[in-house]
Amino acid sequence: MGFEGGYNSPLVQVGLIGLVCFCCPGMFNALSGMGGGGQVDPTASNNASTALYTTFAIFGILGGGIYNILGPRLTLLSACSTYVLYAGSFLYYNHHKHQAFAITAGAILGVGAGLLWAGQGAIMTSYPPPNRKGTYISIFWSIFNMGGVIGGLIPFALNYHRSEAASVNDATYIGFMVFMSAGTLLSLAILPPSKVVRDDGTRCTNIQYSNVSTEVVEIARLFMNWKMLLIVPAAWSSNFFYTYQFNNVNGVMFNLRTRGLNNVFYWGAQMLGSIGIGYIMDFSFKSRRTRGFFGIGLVAAVSTAIWAGGLANQLGYSRNHKPDKLDFKDSGADFAGPFVLYFGFGLLDAMFQSTVYWVIGALANDSETLSRYVGFYKGVQSAGAAVAWQVDTHNVSFLTQLILNWVLTTVSYPLLVVLVLLAVKNEGEEKEITKGMEVTPASVKEVA
């Protein structure tokens, strides 16, 4: 099946939401990836992140319903603007060292992020043709994570000669705000699902609107949905490891300019990981279930190897005995091992999350259902992240954090296998799902 290229095509719309996420959460990831939000003392960033992921947990779950009611443009426009405020709060903190603004902005961003990611997830999983969801997920993930790559270059270039004792400069935060503002405006280009038409003539949904009572009932049912309950460990763990990786590997082991460089490769690794796993999930075997089993098994194997490498690295330092800061130019061979590990963490993150998104996308095809499923996933994910940031704030040992991350991700793999076994249909059975969603040539012209 080829890719169609009209403005109302899935390819263009997934590309556009990728660009929106390039500018907003992509830059946010680069900001967070520096460790401590670019500050010498990570306390303000940890507390802001806790506030962020607490509200994100609530509005991630509610986000699918809100998206179904408001549609993509209003939902995404309001959501993206909260990213600009968050970056601005750290610009303020650079001068005044008051946490309150950063924490408040974090809580507001949690609301916006919940809405953005529920909408993004619905677009990424429901717009593509059923047998190309892995490919479209990898397209989105690559565009989105290019934001982290470019975002990593900003602090690297602007803080190249700054001392380790300094926080990043004002220009770094202003650069992030410029990109985030552009993404906010770009969100207006996203079409509602009823106007997106695949090249085989099917729509992404045949429902034009939703309402509050419907969404309240459907969201409540998610907590009794066995499919969603099997997703919970994967969802919880999928942002839990960021705190350890950003603060306690990148933030502890490397100096300021090297952290920015590391993030270029961390998010670049995400692009490679998403492309690789996307190909496997769409093309490796004829049977979709077999592709799912193989993909989950491969990610589990890669995960075990990378976390084992992380354990070997972690045994060399602790919270009470931190290592000398590594520099990409001056540290020689000592730099290589931790750098490759951090690159591996990025690779695994993309493979892990792309696999989970593929599984969720294989559970349904309509935008309404998938927006709720992805919202649930993001809500649980964010609850896990909120806990993780406080775990670090309360000075839990680095080794304990690593073991927690390793166990949580490992537990999720067999549950995903069960979900694929019991709930994912092969392509031959898929035709019954999409039956009745065809559109006429006339209606295609109306929205082109």
Short mmCIF file of C-alpha atoms in Angstrom, two decimals:
data_model
loop_
_atom_site.label_atom_id
_atom_site.label_comp_id
_atom_site.label_asym_id
_atom_site.label_seq_id
_atom_site.Cartn_x
_atom_site.Cartn_y
_atom_site.Cartn_z
CA MET A 1 0.00 0.00 0.00
CA GLY A 2 1.42 3.34 -0.99
CA PHE A 3 1.31 6.65 0.82
CA GLU A 4 -1.19 9.25 -0.27
CA GLY A 5 -0.17 12.87 -0.19
CA GLY A 6 -3.25 15.12 -0.03
CA TYR A 7 -3.67 17.57 2.82
CA ASN A 8 -6.47 15.42 4.26
CA SER A 9 -4.38 12.24 4.01
CA PRO A 10 -3.18 10.31 7.06
CA LEU A 11 0.46 10.78 6.03
CA VAL A 12 0.26 14.58 5.95
CA GLN A 13 -1.78 14.79 9.16
CA VAL A 14 0.53 12.44 11.07
CA GLY A 15 3.47 14.48 9.73
CA LEU A 16 1.86 17.68 10.97
CA ILE A 17 1.22 16.33 14.48
CA GLY A 18 4.84 15.16 14.39
CA LEU A 19 5.96 18.72 13.68
CA VAL A 20 3.75 20.08 16.47
CA CYS A 21 5.35 17.61 18.88
CA PHE A 22 8.79 18.43 17.43
CA CYS A 23 8.27 22.02 18.57
CA CYS A 24 6.54 21.47 21.92
CA PRO A 25 7.21 18.19 23.76
CA GLY A 26 10.35 17.68 21.64
CA MET A 27 11.84 20.87 23.05
CA PHE A 28 10.48 20.03 26.50
CA ASN A 29 12.33 16.71 26.31
CA ALA A 30 15.55 18.52 25.45
CA LEU A 31 14.99 20.85 28.42
CA SER A 32 14.33 17.96 30.81
CA GLY A 33 17.12 15.84 29.39
CA MET A 34 19.76 18.31 30.53
CA GLY A 35 19.05 17.21 34.11
CA GLY A 36 17.43 19.60 36.57
CA GLY A 37 15.82 21.59 33.75
CA GLY A 38 19.24 23.12 33.04
CA GLN A 39 19.71 24.26 36.64
CA VAL A 40 22.61 23.37 38.92
CA ASP A 41 20.18 22.41 41.71
CA PRO A 42 17.53 19.97 40.38
CA THR A 43 15.07 20.58 43.25
CA ALA A 44 12.91 23.15 41.43
CA SER A 45 12.80 20.99 38.30
CA ASN A 46 11.94 17.85 40.29
CA ASN A 47 9.09 19.59 42.11
CA ALA A 48 7.80 21.20 38.89
CA SER A 49 7.93 17.80 37.20
CA THR A 50 5.99 16.22 40.06
CA ALA A 51 3.27 18.87 39.72
CA LEU A 52 3.35 18.40 35.94
CA TYR A 53 2.90 14.65 35.97
CA THR A 54 0.29 14.73 38.74
CA THR A 55 -2.07 16.88 36.67
CA PHE A 56 -0.94 15.03 33.52
CA ALA A 57 -2.12 11.78 35.11
CA ILE A 58 -5.61 13.22 35.56
CA PHE A 59 -5.90 15.05 32.26
CA GLY A 60 -4.21 12.28 30.33
CA ILE A 61 -7.14 10.05 31.24
CA LEU A 62 -9.68 12.84 30.64
CA GLY A 63 -7.85 14.07 27.54
CA GLY A 64 -9.34 11.55 25.15
CA GLY A 65 -12.86 12.60 26.09
CA ILE A 66 -12.01 16.30 25.89
CA TYR A 67 -10.43 15.76 22.48
CA ASN A 68 -13.54 13.97 21.24
CA ILE A 69 -15.72 16.90 22.37
CA LEU A 70 -13.56 19.88 21.30
CA GLY A 71 -11.83 18.40 18.25
CA PRO A 72 -8.13 18.65 17.43
CA ARG A 73 -7.62 22.35 16.72
CA LEU A 74 -9.01 23.86 19.91
CA THR A 75 -7.61 21.03 22.03
CA LEU A 76 -4.10 21.22 20.58
CA LEU A 77 -3.92 25.03 20.44
CA SER A 78 -4.70 25.38 24.14
CA ALA A 79 -2.44 22.45 25.02
CA CYS A 80 0.64 23.69 23.14
CA SER A 81 0.52 27.15 24.71
CA THR A 82 1.22 25.62 28.13
CA TYR A 83 4.65 24.47 26.94
CA VAL A 84 5.67 28.09 26.25
CA LEU A 85 4.65 29.07 29.78
CA TYR A 86 6.70 26.25 31.29
CA ALA A 87 9.92 27.20 29.49
CA GLY A 88 9.27 30.82 30.47
CA SER A 89 9.05 29.82 34.14
CA PHE A 90 12.65 28.58 34.05
CA LEU A 91 13.75 31.78 32.37
CA TYR A 92 12.18 33.53 35.37
CA TYR A 93 13.83 31.08 37.77
CA ASN A 94 17.24 31.89 36.28
CA HIS A 95 16.91 35.37 37.78
CA HIS A 96 14.74 35.02 40.89
CA LYS A 97 15.23 31.43 42.16
CA HIS A 98 11.59 31.20 43.29
CA GLN A 99 10.11 27.74 42.78
CA ALA A 100 6.44 28.76 42.90
CA PHE A 101 6.19 29.93 39.28
CA ALA A 102 7.96 26.83 37.95
CA ILE A 103 5.77 24.50 40.02
CA THR A 104 2.57 26.30 38.95
CA ALA A 105 3.66 26.29 35.32
CA GLY A 106 4.43 22.58 35.66
CA ALA A 107 0.93 21.88 36.94
CA ILE A 108 -0.60 23.87 34.05
CA LEU A 109 1.65 22.08 31.56
CA GLY A 110 0.37 18.77 32.94
CA VAL A 111 -3.14 19.77 31.86
CA GLY A 112 -1.92 20.80 28.42
CA ALA A 113 0.26 17.73 27.97
CA GLY A 114 -2.65 15.46 28.85
CA LEU A 115 -4.74 17.04 26.11
CA LEU A 116 -1.90 17.10 23.57
CA TRP A 117 -0.86 13.50 23.97
CA ALA A 118 -4.41 12.14 23.97
CA GLY A 119 -5.01 13.98 20.70
CA GLN A 120 -1.63 12.96 19.29
CA GLY A 121 -2.22 9.34 20.20
CA ALA A 122 -5.63 9.31 18.54
CA ILE A 123 -4.19 10.80 15.36
CA MET A 124 -1.15 8.52 15.26
CA THR A 125 -3.03 5.29 15.92
CA SER A 126 -6.36 5.84 14.14
CA TYR A 127 -5.49 7.82 10.99
CA PRO A 128 -3.13 5.28 9.31
CA PRO A 129 -4.31 2.20 7.39
CA PRO A 130 -4.59 -0.77 9.79
CA ASN A 131 -1.65 -2.65 8.26
CA ARG A 132 0.73 0.35 8.33
CA LYS A 133 0.32 1.61 11.89
CA GLY A 134 3.89 0.67 12.84
CA THR A 135 5.24 2.65 9.90
CA TYR A 136 3.20 5.74 10.74
CA ILE A 137 4.15 5.49 14.42
CA SER A 138 7.83 5.46 13.38
CA ILE A 139 7.28 8.45 11.07
CA PHE A 140 5.72 10.41 13.91
CA TRP A 141 8.34 9.32 16.44
CA SER A 142 11.19 10.29 14.11
CA ILE A 143 9.82 13.79 13.44
CA PHE A 144 8.95 14.32 17.10
CA ASN A 145 12.36 13.23 18.36
CA MET A 146 14.16 15.41 15.85
CA GLY A 147 12.88 18.14 18.17
CA GLY A 148 14.93 16.59 20.96
CA VAL A 149 17.96 16.45 18.64
CA ILE A 150 17.67 20.12 17.64
CA GLY A 151 16.72 20.99 21.21
CA GLY A 152 19.87 19.28 22.46
CA LEU A 153 21.99 21.40 20.13
CA ILE A 154 20.57 24.62 21.63
CA PRO A 155 22.07 24.21 25.13
CA PHE A 156 25.19 22.57 23.66
CA ALA A 157 25.94 25.56 21.42
CA LEU A 158 24.80 28.33 23.76
CA ASN A 159 26.55 26.95 26.86
CA TYR A 160 29.69 25.52 25.28
CA HIS A 161 32.09 27.69 27.30
CA ARG A 162 30.06 28.06 30.50
CA SER A 163 31.40 26.60 33.72
CA GLU A 164 29.88 23.51 35.33
CA ALA A 165 28.80 25.60 38.32
CA ALA A 166 26.45 27.67 36.14
CA SER A 167 22.90 27.02 35.03
CA VAL A 168 22.10 27.35 31.33
CA ASN A 169 21.81 30.90 30.02
CA ASP A 170 18.66 32.92 29.21
CA ALA A 171 19.10 32.42 25.46
CA THR A 172 18.65 28.67 25.90
CA TYR A 173 15.19 29.07 27.43
CA ILE A 174 14.25 31.77 24.90
CA GLY A 175 15.25 29.44 22.07
CA PHE A 176 12.96 26.75 23.46
CA MET A 177 10.10 29.25 23.77
CA VAL A 178 10.43 30.31 20.12
CA PHE A 179 10.08 26.72 18.90
CA MET A 180 7.18 26.04 21.28
CA SER A 181 5.34 29.13 20.06
CA ALA A 182 5.74 27.97 16.45
CA GLY A 183 4.30 24.57 17.38
CA THR A 184 1.31 26.23 19.02
CA LEU A 185 0.45 28.03 15.78
CA LEU A 186 1.08 24.93 13.67
CA SER A 187 -1.51 22.98 15.65
CA LEU A 188 -4.21 24.92 13.79
CA ALA A 189 -3.32 22.93 10.65
CA ILE A 190 -4.57 19.62 12.10
CA LEU A 191 -7.85 18.36 10.57
CA PRO A 192 -10.63 16.64 12.55
CA PRO A 193 -10.73 12.85 12.06
CA SER A 194 -14.01 12.96 10.12
CA LYS A 195 -12.22 14.88 7.34
CA VAL A 196 -9.23 12.54 7.01
CA VAL A 197 -9.55 9.95 4.23
CA ARG A 198 -7.23 7.00 3.61
CA ASP A 199 -6.22 6.01 0.09
CA ASP A 200 -8.52 2.97 0.23
CA GLY A 201 -11.52 5.25 0.71
CA THR A 202 -12.08 4.67 4.44
CA ARG A 203 -12.45 7.42 7.00
CA CYS A 204 -10.75 7.47 10.38
CA THR A 205 -14.16 7.76 12.01
CA ASN A 206 -17.79 7.94 11.00
CA ILE A 207 -18.84 9.88 14.13
CA GLN A 208 -18.95 13.65 13.78
CA TYR A 209 -18.98 14.70 17.44
CA SER A 210 -19.24 13.51 21.03
CA ASN A 211 -20.68 14.90 24.27
CA VAL A 212 -19.75 15.14 27.92
CA SER A 213 -22.05 12.41 29.25
CA THR A 214 -20.88 9.90 26.65
CA GLU A 215 -17.23 10.58 27.40
CA VAL A 216 -17.68 10.38 31.18
CA VAL A 217 -19.27 6.94 30.84
CA GLU A 218 -16.70 5.67 28.34
CA ILE A 219 -13.72 6.93 30.37
CA ALA A 220 -15.10 5.32 33.54
CA ARG A 221 -15.39 2.01 31.68
CA LEU A 222 -11.66 2.10 30.89
CA PHE A 223 -10.86 1.23 34.51
CA MET A 224 -12.81 -2.02 34.15
CA ASN A 225 -11.49 -2.81 30.67
CA TRP A 226 -9.20 -5.85 30.92
CA LYS A 227 -7.23 -4.70 27.89
CA MET A 228 -6.33 -1.44 29.60
CA LEU A 229 -5.47 -3.21 32.86
CA LEU A 230 -2.90 -5.32 30.99
CA ILE A 231 -1.37 -2.08 29.66
CA VAL A 232 -0.91 -0.57 33.16
CA PRO A 233 2.63 -1.89 33.96
CA ALA A 234 3.95 -0.81 30.54
CA ALA A 235 2.27 2.58 30.91
CA TRP A 236 3.56 3.13 34.46
CA SER A 237 7.14 2.25 33.57
CA SER A 238 7.35 4.10 30.23
CA ASN A 239 8.17 7.52 31.73
CA PHE A 240 9.31 6.27 35.15
CA PHE A 241 12.85 5.73 33.86
CA TYR A 242 13.31 9.30 32.60
CA THR A 243 14.10 10.61 36.08
CA TYR A 244 16.91 8.12 36.56
CA GLN A 245 18.31 8.55 33.05
CA PHE A 246 18.17 12.36 32.91
CA ASN A 247 19.11 13.29 36.49
CA ASN A 248 21.23 10.39 37.68
CA VAL A 249 23.07 9.33 34.54
CA ASN A 250 23.25 12.38 32.25
CA GLY A 251 22.96 14.96 35.04
CA VAL A 252 25.42 13.29 37.44
CA MET A 253 28.04 11.85 35.10
CA PHE A 254 28.56 14.61 32.49
CA ASN A 255 29.37 18.31 32.50
CA LEU A 256 27.05 21.01 31.19
CA ARG A 257 28.03 21.14 27.52
CA THR A 258 28.36 17.35 27.26
CA ARG A 259 24.83 16.85 28.61
CA GLY A 260 23.51 18.89 25.69
CA LEU A 261 25.57 16.84 23.22
CA ASN A 262 24.42 13.58 24.83
CA ASN A 263 20.81 14.58 24.32
CA VAL A 264 21.40 15.10 20.61
CA PHE A 265 22.37 11.43 20.41
CA TYR A 266 19.75 10.26 22.95
CA TRP A 267 16.89 11.63 20.85
CA GLY A 268 18.66 10.63 17.64
CA ALA A 269 18.75 7.07 18.98
CA GLN A 270 15.00 7.34 19.48
CA MET A 271 14.58 7.99 15.77
CA LEU A 272 16.58 4.86 14.92
CA GLY A 273 14.71 2.77 17.47
CA SER A 274 11.27 3.83 16.26
CA ILE A 275 12.12 3.24 12.58
CA GLY A 276 13.51 -0.21 13.32
CA ILE A 277 10.63 -1.42 15.47
CA GLY A 278 8.08 0.19 13.12
CA TYR A 279 9.44 -1.87 10.23
CA ILE A 280 9.32 -5.07 12.29
CA MET A 281 5.74 -4.42 13.43
CA ASP A 282 4.51 -3.90 9.86
CA PHE A 283 6.68 -6.07 7.61
CA SER A 284 8.56 -8.82 9.49
CA PHE A 285 5.88 -11.55 9.26
CA LYS A 286 2.62 -12.02 7.38
CA SER A 287 0.57 -12.52 10.54
CA ARG A 288 0.01 -9.39 12.61
CA ARG A 289 -0.07 -11.40 15.85
CA THR A 290 3.27 -13.00 14.97
CA ARG A 291 4.75 -9.57 14.29
CA GLY A 292 3.49 -8.43 17.67
CA PHE A 293 5.00 -11.42 19.48
CA PHE A 294 8.34 -11.04 17.69
CA GLY A 295 8.49 -7.27 18.28
CA ILE A 296 7.74 -7.58 22.00
CA GLY A 297 10.31 -10.37 22.35
CA LEU A 298 12.97 -8.32 20.58
CA VAL A 299 12.33 -5.26 22.75
CA ALA A 300 12.47 -7.45 25.87
CA ALA A 301 15.88 -8.80 24.81
CA VAL A 302 17.26 -5.33 24.03
CA SER A 303 15.84 -4.04 27.32
CA THR A 304 17.56 -6.77 29.33
CA ALA A 305 20.91 -6.06 27.69
CA ILE A 306 20.72 -2.28 28.17
CA TRP A 307 19.58 -2.39 31.80
CA ALA A 308 22.33 -4.92 32.52
CA GLY A 309 24.79 -2.42 31.06
CA GLY A 310 23.19 0.25 33.22
CA LEU A 311 23.74 -1.91 36.32
CA ALA A 312 27.40 -2.40 35.46
CA ASN A 313 27.78 1.38 35.06
CA GLN A 314 25.83 2.18 38.24
CA LEU A 315 28.03 -0.02 40.42
CA GLY A 316 30.83 2.48 39.78
CA TYR A 317 29.23 5.40 41.63
CA SER A 318 26.44 6.31 44.04
CA ARG A 319 24.51 9.30 45.38
CA ASN A 320 27.09 9.68 48.18
CA HIS A 321 30.13 9.04 45.95
CA LYS A 322 29.48 10.84 42.68
CA PRO A 323 31.98 10.55 39.83
CA ASP A 324 34.06 13.33 38.35
CA LYS A 325 32.15 15.03 35.53
CA LEU A 326 32.94 13.61 32.11
CA ASP A 327 33.59 15.86 29.11
CA PHE A 328 33.29 14.69 25.52
CA LYS A 329 36.60 16.35 24.58
CA ASP A 330 38.76 15.80 27.64
CA SER A 331 37.69 12.49 29.20
CA GLY A 332 38.91 10.14 26.49
CA ALA A 333 38.02 6.46 26.86
CA ASP A 334 36.22 7.08 30.17
CA PHE A 335 33.54 8.97 28.24
CA ALA A 336 32.75 6.18 25.76
CA GLY A 337 31.02 3.62 28.00
CA PRO A 338 28.55 5.97 29.76
CA PHE A 339 27.87 7.74 26.45
CA VAL A 340 26.99 4.46 24.69
CA LEU A 341 24.77 3.51 27.64
CA TYR A 342 22.88 6.81 27.46
CA PHE A 343 22.48 6.33 23.69
CA GLY A 344 21.11 2.85 24.42
CA PHE A 345 18.59 4.26 26.87
CA GLY A 346 17.23 6.48 24.09
CA LEU A 347 17.08 3.57 21.66
CA LEU A 348 15.18 1.43 24.15
CA ASP A 349 12.71 4.18 25.04
CA ALA A 350 11.58 4.55 21.43
CA MET A 351 11.40 0.79 20.84
CA PHE A 352 9.43 0.28 24.05
CA GLN A 353 6.92 3.08 23.58
CA SER A 354 6.45 2.48 19.84
CA THR A 355 5.66 -1.15 20.59
CA VAL A 356 3.07 -0.19 23.21
CA TYR A 357 1.50 2.32 20.81
CA TRP A 358 1.38 -0.36 18.11
CA VAL A 359 -0.41 -2.74 20.47
CA ILE A 360 -2.91 -0.03 21.46
CA GLY A 361 -3.44 0.89 17.81
CA ALA A 362 -4.13 -2.76 16.98
CA LEU A 363 -6.99 -2.89 19.49
CA ALA A 364 -9.28 -0.60 17.45
CA ASN A 365 -9.37 1.61 14.38
CA ASP A 366 -11.74 4.48 15.20
CA SER A 367 -10.49 7.78 16.57
CA GLU A 368 -12.98 7.98 19.46
CA THR A 369 -11.98 4.67 21.01
CA LEU A 370 -8.26 5.12 20.47
CA SER A 371 -8.23 8.65 21.89
CA ARG A 372 -9.62 7.19 25.14
CA TYR A 373 -7.19 4.24 25.10
CA VAL A 374 -4.18 6.50 24.53
CA GLY A 375 -5.47 8.96 27.14
CA PHE A 376 -5.63 6.14 29.67
CA TYR A 377 -2.11 5.06 28.73
CA LYS A 378 -0.75 8.60 29.09
CA GLY A 379 -2.59 9.13 32.38
CA VAL A 380 -1.09 6.02 33.98
CA GLN A 381 2.28 6.85 32.41
CA SER A 382 2.22 10.29 33.98
CA ALA A 383 1.21 8.98 37.40
CA GLY A 384 4.30 6.80 37.27
CA ALA A 385 6.44 9.76 36.26
CA ALA A 386 5.08 11.90 39.12
CA VAL A 387 6.10 9.21 41.59
CA ALA A 388 9.53 8.81 39.94
CA TRP A 389 10.41 12.51 40.30
CA GLN A 390 9.54 12.40 44.01
CA VAL A 391 11.50 9.18 44.47
CA ASP A 392 14.56 11.11 43.27
CA THR A 393 13.72 14.20 45.31
CA HIS A 394 13.64 12.01 48.44
CA ASN A 395 17.18 10.84 47.68
CA VAL A 396 16.43 7.18 47.01
CA SER A 397 19.68 5.53 45.98
CA PHE A 398 20.61 5.44 42.31
CA LEU A 399 20.94 1.65 42.40
CA THR A 400 17.44 1.21 43.83
CA GLN A 401 16.02 3.46 41.13
CA LEU A 402 17.76 1.43 38.41
CA ILE A 403 16.44 -1.87 39.79
CA LEU A 404 12.90 -0.45 40.02
CA ASN A 405 13.04 0.62 36.38
CA TRP A 406 14.41 -2.72 35.23
CA VAL A 407 11.74 -4.70 37.11
CA LEU A 408 8.85 -2.50 35.97
CA THR A 409 9.75 -2.72 32.28
CA THR A 410 10.40 -6.47 32.49
CA VAL A 411 7.01 -7.21 34.08
CA SER A 412 5.22 -5.44 31.22
CA TYR A 413 6.44 -7.70 28.39
CA PRO A 414 4.53 -10.92 29.18
CA LEU A 415 1.36 -8.90 29.78
CA LEU A 416 1.71 -7.28 26.34
CA VAL A 417 2.13 -10.76 24.83
CA VAL A 418 -1.13 -11.86 26.49
CA LEU A 419 -2.86 -8.76 25.13
CA VAL A 420 -1.68 -9.48 21.58
CA LEU A 421 -2.71 -13.12 21.93
CA LEU A 422 -6.23 -12.38 23.14
CA ALA A 423 -7.16 -9.03 21.60
CA VAL A 424 -5.21 -8.34 18.39
CA LYS A 425 -6.82 -9.48 15.14
CA ASN A 426 -4.93 -10.50 12.02
CA GLU A 427 -5.46 -8.58 8.79
CA GLY A 428 -8.06 -11.01 7.44
CA GLU A 429 -10.24 -10.44 10.49
CA GLU A 430 -9.61 -6.68 10.31
CA LYS A 431 -11.94 -6.20 7.35
CA GLU A 432 -14.97 -6.63 9.57
CA ILE A 433 -13.78 -3.77 11.79
CA THR A 434 -13.42 -1.26 8.98
CA LYS A 435 -16.57 -2.36 7.17
CA GLY A 436 -19.06 0.46 6.93
CA MET A 437 -16.50 3.26 7.18
CA GLU A 438 -16.16 3.80 3.43
CA VAL A 439 -16.71 7.21 1.89
CA THR A 440 -17.98 8.19 -1.52
CA PRO A 441 -15.82 10.04 -4.08
CA ALA A 442 -18.06 13.07 -3.64
CA SER A 443 -17.46 13.24 0.08
CA VAL A 444 -13.71 12.92 -0.50
CA LYS A 445 -13.81 16.00 -2.72
CA GLU A 446 -15.65 17.95 -0.06
CA VAL A 447 -12.83 17.68 2.45
CA ALA A 448 -9.84 17.68 0.10
#
